[in-house]
Every structure is written in C-alpha cells, then in structure tokens.
Amino acid sequence: MSLDKDKAVALLNQIMELELAGVVRYTHYALMVYGYNRIPIVEWLNKQAEEGLLHARKAGELVTLLEGHPSLAIGPLLETHQHDTNSICSIPVGDILRQSLAHENEALKAYYQLLELAQGKSVMLEEYARSLIVEEEMHADAVRKMLRQPCGVAQ
C-alpha cells in the first residue's frame, strides 16, 4: 500500500489554507479587542496568529516535499459584524472564542483526515498529523476553559 500523494497534497493544502485563515482571523480579532483586559487577550490572539503561520509553513513544506504546489488560497473567514461603519466597537470576547473553537474544530478534522490517509503508508505524515492534532486539541481545550464560567459566578 502506498500513499496517495495527490490526496495528501490536497489535504495539506486545505490545512495550509485553514491555518492562513486563522492567521488573518486572529490578527483581526487582536485589533478589535478593547477594554481593561485588552493586553492579555491581544497577546494571546497574536500568539495564536503566529502559531497558525508556523503551522501553515509546515504544511506548505510538506506539500513541496511531496512534489506538490502550495496553494495560494485562504480558507473561509468569518466576520461577526459586531461593529458598524460609524464606530469601532469591540467584538465580544465570547464571540471571538466561540469562532476560534469552530475554526480549531475544522482544522482538527483536516488533521485527522490526513492521519487516516497516511496511516501505515507514511510515518512522517502520521507523526506530523499526530503532533498537530495534539497541539490543536490542547488549544481547543484552552478555548473551552476560557468559555466556562468561573466557579461561584452566577450565569
């Protein structure tokens, strides 16, 4: 059994596009957060954007390793439109986190598909997919924890 390189390249390009969309999304979110808690939230969002760029680069390197052509496309971008053209209003952090979780779940799905495709056919792609699944699941867990109400806080 050999690896279907065309399918692997297609999945890696999809991953690259999703990760690049995350870079744009997290950068946008970081620019749209205001208020007393802005600094730690912006730092976290910028860190996520940087991580997404690293993930996109890794996927692109694997595309070229498989003799494919890296995509120039970008994955879907969600816009909350919580702000209007007459004023700049902060996007509610809860909305940012829920959209982030949805995005992470899409990326996780693609990494799991790559793992399934590579299993028993490419140790390199298996290990790559596994390591990114771990990172994305840890990130999704952090987002879920941020969305939970602290103990003792009325909802």
PDB file of C-alpha atoms in Angstrom:
ATOM      1  CA  MET A   1       0.000   0.000   0.000  1.00  0.00           C
ATOM      2  CA  SER A   2       1.418   3.336  -0.997  1.00  0.00           C
ATOM      3  CA  LEU A   3       0.460   6.846  -0.065  1.00  0.00           C
ATOM      4  CA  ASP A   4      -1.922   8.656  -2.418  1.00  0.00           C
ATOM      5  CA  LYS A   5       0.268  11.737  -2.916  1.00  0.00           C
ATOM      6  CA  ASP A   6      -2.441  13.715  -4.695  1.00  0.00           C
ATOM      7  CA  LYS A   7      -4.863  13.276  -1.791  1.00  0.00           C
ATOM      8  CA  ALA A   8      -2.119  14.065   0.715  1.00  0.00           C
ATOM      9  CA  VAL A   9      -1.181  17.250  -1.151  1.00  0.00           C
ATOM     10  CA  ALA A  10      -4.852  18.265  -1.343  1.00  0.00           C
ATOM     11  CA  LEU A  11      -5.279  17.760   2.412  1.00  0.00           C
ATOM     12  CA  LEU A  12      -2.047  19.590   3.209  1.00  0.00           C
ATOM     13  CA  ASN A  13      -3.145  22.496   1.020  1.00  0.00           C
ATOM     14  CA  GLN A  14      -6.503  22.534   2.813  1.00  0.00           C
ATOM     15  CA  ILE A  15      -4.653  22.602   6.146  1.00  0.00           C
ATOM     16  CA  MET A  16      -2.414  25.411   4.916  1.00  0.00           C
ATOM     17  CA  GLU A  17      -5.470  27.414   3.815  1.00  0.00           C
ATOM     18  CA  LEU A  18      -7.226  26.856   7.158  1.00  0.00           C
ATOM     19  CA  GLU A  19      -4.148  27.869   9.108  1.00  0.00           C
ATOM     20  CA  LEU A  20      -3.674  31.014   6.997  1.00  0.00           C
ATOM     21  CA  ALA A  21      -7.321  31.915   7.567  1.00  0.00           C
ATOM     22  CA  GLY A  22      -6.614  31.549  11.278  1.00  0.00           C
ATOM     23  CA  VAL A  23      -3.694  33.968  10.977  1.00  0.00           C
ATOM     24  CA  VAL A  24      -5.962  36.572   9.398  1.00  0.00           C
ATOM     25  CA  ARG A  25      -8.794  35.894  11.842  1.00  0.00           C
ATOM     26  CA  TYR A  26      -6.636  36.095  14.990  1.00  0.00           C
ATOM     27  CA  THR A  27      -4.860  39.212  13.721  1.00  0.00           C
ATOM     28  CA  HIS A  28      -8.229  40.865  13.060  1.00  0.00           C
ATOM     29  CA  TYR A  29      -9.553  39.849  16.467  1.00  0.00           C
ATOM     30  CA  ALA A  30      -6.455  41.243  18.183  1.00  0.00           C
ATOM     31  CA  LEU A  31      -7.099  44.596  16.530  1.00  0.00           C
ATOM     32  CA  MET A  32     -10.772  44.605  17.599  1.00  0.00           C
ATOM     33  CA  VAL A  33     -10.417  43.984  21.346  1.00  0.00           C
ATOM     34  CA  TYR A  34     -10.853  46.966  23.658  1.00  0.00           C
ATOM     35  CA  GLY A  35     -11.268  47.447  27.372  1.00  0.00           C
ATOM     36  CA  TYR A  36      -9.476  46.762  30.633  1.00  0.00           C
ATOM     37  CA  ASN A  37      -8.486  43.199  29.777  1.00  0.00           C
ATOM     38  CA  ARG A  38      -7.187  44.069  26.308  1.00  0.00           C
ATOM     39  CA  ILE A  39      -3.469  43.435  26.803  1.00  0.00           C
ATOM     40  CA  PRO A  40      -3.524  39.746  27.838  1.00  0.00           C
ATOM     41  CA  ILE A  41      -6.244  38.932  25.311  1.00  0.00           C
ATOM     42  CA  VAL A  42      -4.386  40.649  22.460  1.00  0.00           C
ATOM     43  CA  GLU A  43      -1.160  38.877  23.451  1.00  0.00           C
ATOM     44  CA  TRP A  44      -2.948  35.518  23.351  1.00  0.00           C
ATOM     45  CA  LEU A  45      -4.581  36.266  19.989  1.00  0.00           C
ATOM     46  CA  ASN A  46      -1.277  37.395  18.457  1.00  0.00           C
ATOM     47  CA  LYS A  47       0.372  34.207  19.731  1.00  0.00           C
ATOM     48  CA  GLN A  48      -2.350  32.172  18.012  1.00  0.00           C
ATOM     49  CA  ALA A  49      -1.762  34.069  14.760  1.00  0.00           C
ATOM     50  CA  GLU A  50       1.982  33.358  14.943  1.00  0.00           C
ATOM     51  CA  GLU A  51       1.310  29.676  15.662  1.00  0.00           C
ATOM     52  CA  GLY A  52      -1.066  29.474  12.699  1.00  0.00           C
ATOM     53  CA  LEU A  53       1.605  30.877  10.402  1.00  0.00           C
ATOM     54  CA  LEU A  54       4.088  28.248  11.604  1.00  0.00           C
ATOM     55  CA  HIS A  55       1.513  25.518  11.004  1.00  0.00           C
ATOM     56  CA  ALA A  56       0.800  26.850   7.506  1.00  0.00           C
ATOM     57  CA  ARG A  57       4.510  26.882   6.707  1.00  0.00           C
ATOM     58  CA  LYS A  58       4.909  23.279   7.900  1.00  0.00           C
ATOM     59  CA  ALA A  59       2.011  22.167   5.732  1.00  0.00           C
ATOM     60  CA  GLY A  60       3.449  24.036   2.729  1.00  0.00           C
ATOM     61  CA  GLU A  61       6.850  22.445   3.227  1.00  0.00           C
ATOM     62  CA  LEU A  62       5.226  19.016   3.201  1.00  0.00           C
ATOM     63  CA  VAL A  63       3.325  19.902   0.022  1.00  0.00           C
ATOM     64  CA  THR A  64       6.604  20.649  -1.723  1.00  0.00           C
ATOM     65  CA  LEU A  65       8.250  17.577  -0.194  1.00  0.00           C
ATOM     66  CA  LEU A  66       5.530  15.541  -1.914  1.00  0.00           C
ATOM     67  CA  GLU A  67       6.315  17.449  -5.132  1.00  0.00           C
ATOM     68  CA  GLY A  68       3.038  19.341  -4.989  1.00  0.00           C
ATOM     69  CA  HIS A  69       2.275  23.007  -5.487  1.00  0.00           C
ATOM     70  CA  PRO A  70       1.370  25.025  -2.360  1.00  0.00           C
ATOM     71  CA  SER A  71      -1.997  26.728  -2.574  1.00  0.00           C
ATOM     72  CA  LEU A  72      -2.295  30.497  -2.753  1.00  0.00           C
ATOM     73  CA  ALA A  73      -5.853  30.335  -1.432  1.00  0.00           C
ATOM     74  CA  ILE A  74      -7.010  31.093   2.061  1.00  0.00           C
ATOM     75  CA  GLY A  75      -9.682  29.260   3.999  1.00  0.00           C
ATOM     76  CA  PRO A  76     -13.053  30.766   4.862  1.00  0.00           C
ATOM     77  CA  LEU A  77     -13.101  33.847   7.059  1.00  0.00           C
ATOM     78  CA  LEU A  78     -15.945  34.538   9.459  1.00  0.00           C
ATOM     79  CA  GLU A  79     -16.882  38.127  10.206  1.00  0.00           C
ATOM     80  CA  THR A  80     -19.117  38.838  13.180  1.00  0.00           C
ATOM     81  CA  HIS A  81     -20.053  42.337  12.019  1.00  0.00           C
ATOM     82  CA  GLN A  82     -20.470  43.207  15.691  1.00  0.00           C
ATOM     83  CA  HIS A  83     -19.009  46.581  14.795  1.00  0.00           C
ATOM     84  CA  ASP A  84     -20.512  49.025  12.343  1.00  0.00           C
ATOM     85  CA  THR A  85     -19.039  51.535   9.908  1.00  0.00           C
ATOM     86  CA  ASN A  86     -19.900  54.541  12.101  1.00  0.00           C
ATOM     87  CA  SER A  87     -17.926  53.459  15.152  1.00  0.00           C
ATOM     88  CA  ILE A  88     -15.352  50.960  16.234  1.00  0.00           C
ATOM     89  CA  CYS A  89     -16.802  48.545  18.736  1.00  0.00           C
ATOM     90  CA  SER A  90     -15.032  45.665  20.362  1.00  0.00           C
ATOM     91  CA  ILE A  91     -16.048  42.182  19.271  1.00  0.00           C
ATOM     92  CA  PRO A  92     -17.280  40.386  22.408  1.00  0.00           C
ATOM     93  CA  VAL A  93     -14.515  38.088  23.621  1.00  0.00           C
ATOM     94  CA  GLY A  94     -17.000  35.215  23.990  1.00  0.00           C
ATOM     95  CA  ASP A  95     -17.847  35.516  20.277  1.00  0.00           C
ATOM     96  CA  ILE A  96     -14.154  35.528  19.403  1.00  0.00           C
ATOM     97  CA  LEU A  97     -13.586  32.387  21.456  1.00  0.00           C
ATOM     98  CA  ARG A  98     -16.600  30.541  20.020  1.00  0.00           C
ATOM     99  CA  GLN A  99     -15.486  31.362  16.466  1.00  0.00           C
ATOM    100  CA  SER A 100     -11.950  30.305  17.376  1.00  0.00           C
ATOM    101  CA  LEU A 101     -13.243  26.966  18.655  1.00  0.00           C
ATOM    102  CA  ALA A 102     -15.236  26.389  15.463  1.00  0.00           C
ATOM    103  CA  HIS A 103     -12.123  27.158  13.403  1.00  0.00           C
ATOM    104  CA  GLU A 104      -9.970  24.814  15.501  1.00  0.00           C
ATOM    105  CA  ASN A 105     -12.524  22.033  15.032  1.00  0.00           C
ATOM    106  CA  GLU A 106     -12.311  22.443  11.243  1.00  0.00           C
ATOM    107  CA  ALA A 107      -8.531  22.254  11.365  1.00  0.00           C
ATOM    108  CA  LEU A 108      -8.694  19.205  13.634  1.00  0.00           C
ATOM    109  CA  LYS A 109     -10.958  17.462  11.158  1.00  0.00           C
ATOM    110  CA  ALA A 110      -8.423  18.038   8.369  1.00  0.00           C
ATOM    111  CA  TYR A 111      -5.525  16.781  10.514  1.00  0.00           C
ATOM    112  CA  TYR A 112      -7.483  13.632  11.395  1.00  0.00           C
ATOM    113  CA  GLN A 113      -8.226  13.059   7.699  1.00  0.00           C
ATOM    114  CA  LEU A 114      -4.521  13.377   6.936  1.00  0.00           C
ATOM    115  CA  LEU A 115      -3.688  10.917   9.713  1.00  0.00           C
ATOM    116  CA  GLU A 116      -6.185   8.427   8.339  1.00  0.00           C
ATOM    117  CA  LEU A 117      -4.784   8.794   4.822  1.00  0.00           C
ATOM    118  CA  ALA A 118      -1.167   8.405   5.982  1.00  0.00           C
ATOM    119  CA  GLN A 119      -1.638   5.562   8.461  1.00  0.00           C
ATOM    120  CA  GLY A 120       0.615   2.678   7.574  1.00  0.00           C
ATOM    121  CA  LYS A 121       1.856   4.499   4.467  1.00  0.00           C
ATOM    122  CA  SER A 122       3.962   7.428   5.689  1.00  0.00           C
ATOM    123  CA  VAL A 123       5.435   7.590   9.174  1.00  0.00           C
ATOM    124  CA  MET A 124       6.476  11.192   8.528  1.00  0.00           C
ATOM    125  CA  LEU A 125       2.941  12.338   7.695  1.00  0.00           C
ATOM    126  CA  GLU A 126       1.499  10.242  10.531  1.00  0.00           C
ATOM    127  CA  GLU A 127       3.833  11.886  13.048  1.00  0.00           C
ATOM    128  CA  TYR A 128       3.164  15.335  11.591  1.00  0.00           C
ATOM    129  CA  ALA A 129      -0.607  14.828  11.790  1.00  0.00           C
ATOM    130  CA  ARG A 130      -0.401  13.394  15.313  1.00  0.00           C
ATOM    131  CA  SER A 131       1.720  16.255  16.620  1.00  0.00           C
ATOM    132  CA  LEU A 132      -0.610  18.872  15.135  1.00  0.00           C
ATOM    133  CA  ILE A 133      -3.679  17.045  16.447  1.00  0.00           C
ATOM    134  CA  VAL A 134      -2.178  17.231  19.934  1.00  0.00           C
ATOM    135  CA  GLU A 135      -1.455  20.958  19.554  1.00  0.00           C
ATOM    136  CA  GLU A 136      -4.905  21.734  18.141  1.00  0.00           C
ATOM    137  CA  GLU A 137      -6.716  19.646  20.780  1.00  0.00           C
ATOM    138  CA  MET A 138      -4.768  21.397  23.554  1.00  0.00           C
ATOM    139  CA  HIS A 139      -5.615  24.749  22.014  1.00  0.00           C
ATOM    140  CA  ALA A 140      -9.314  23.830  21.721  1.00  0.00           C
ATOM    141  CA  ASP A 141      -9.271  22.723  25.368  1.00  0.00           C
ATOM    142  CA  ALA A 142      -7.792  26.077  26.409  1.00  0.00           C
ATOM    143  CA  VAL A 143     -10.542  27.888  24.490  1.00  0.00           C
ATOM    144  CA  ARG A 144     -13.261  25.717  26.061  1.00  0.00           C
ATOM    145  CA  LYS A 145     -11.842  26.503  29.509  1.00  0.00           C
ATOM    146  CA  MET A 146     -11.855  30.230  28.745  1.00  0.00           C
ATOM    147  CA  LEU A 147     -15.526  29.937  27.758  1.00  0.00           C
ATOM    148  CA  ARG A 148     -16.501  28.281  31.047  1.00  0.00           C
ATOM    149  CA  GLN A 149     -17.884  30.374  33.867  1.00  0.00           C
ATOM    150  CA  PRO A 150     -15.596  30.591  36.905  1.00  0.00           C
ATOM    151  CA  CYS A 151     -16.837  28.706  39.957  1.00  0.00           C
ATOM    152  CA  GLY A 152     -19.194  30.791  42.048  1.00  0.00           C
ATOM    153  CA  VAL A 153     -20.077  33.228  39.274  1.00  0.00           C
ATOM    154  CA  ALA A 154     -23.780  33.492  38.573  1.00  0.00           C
ATOM    155  CA  GLN A 155     -24.726  32.945  34.963  1.00  0.00           C
TER     156      GLN A 155
END
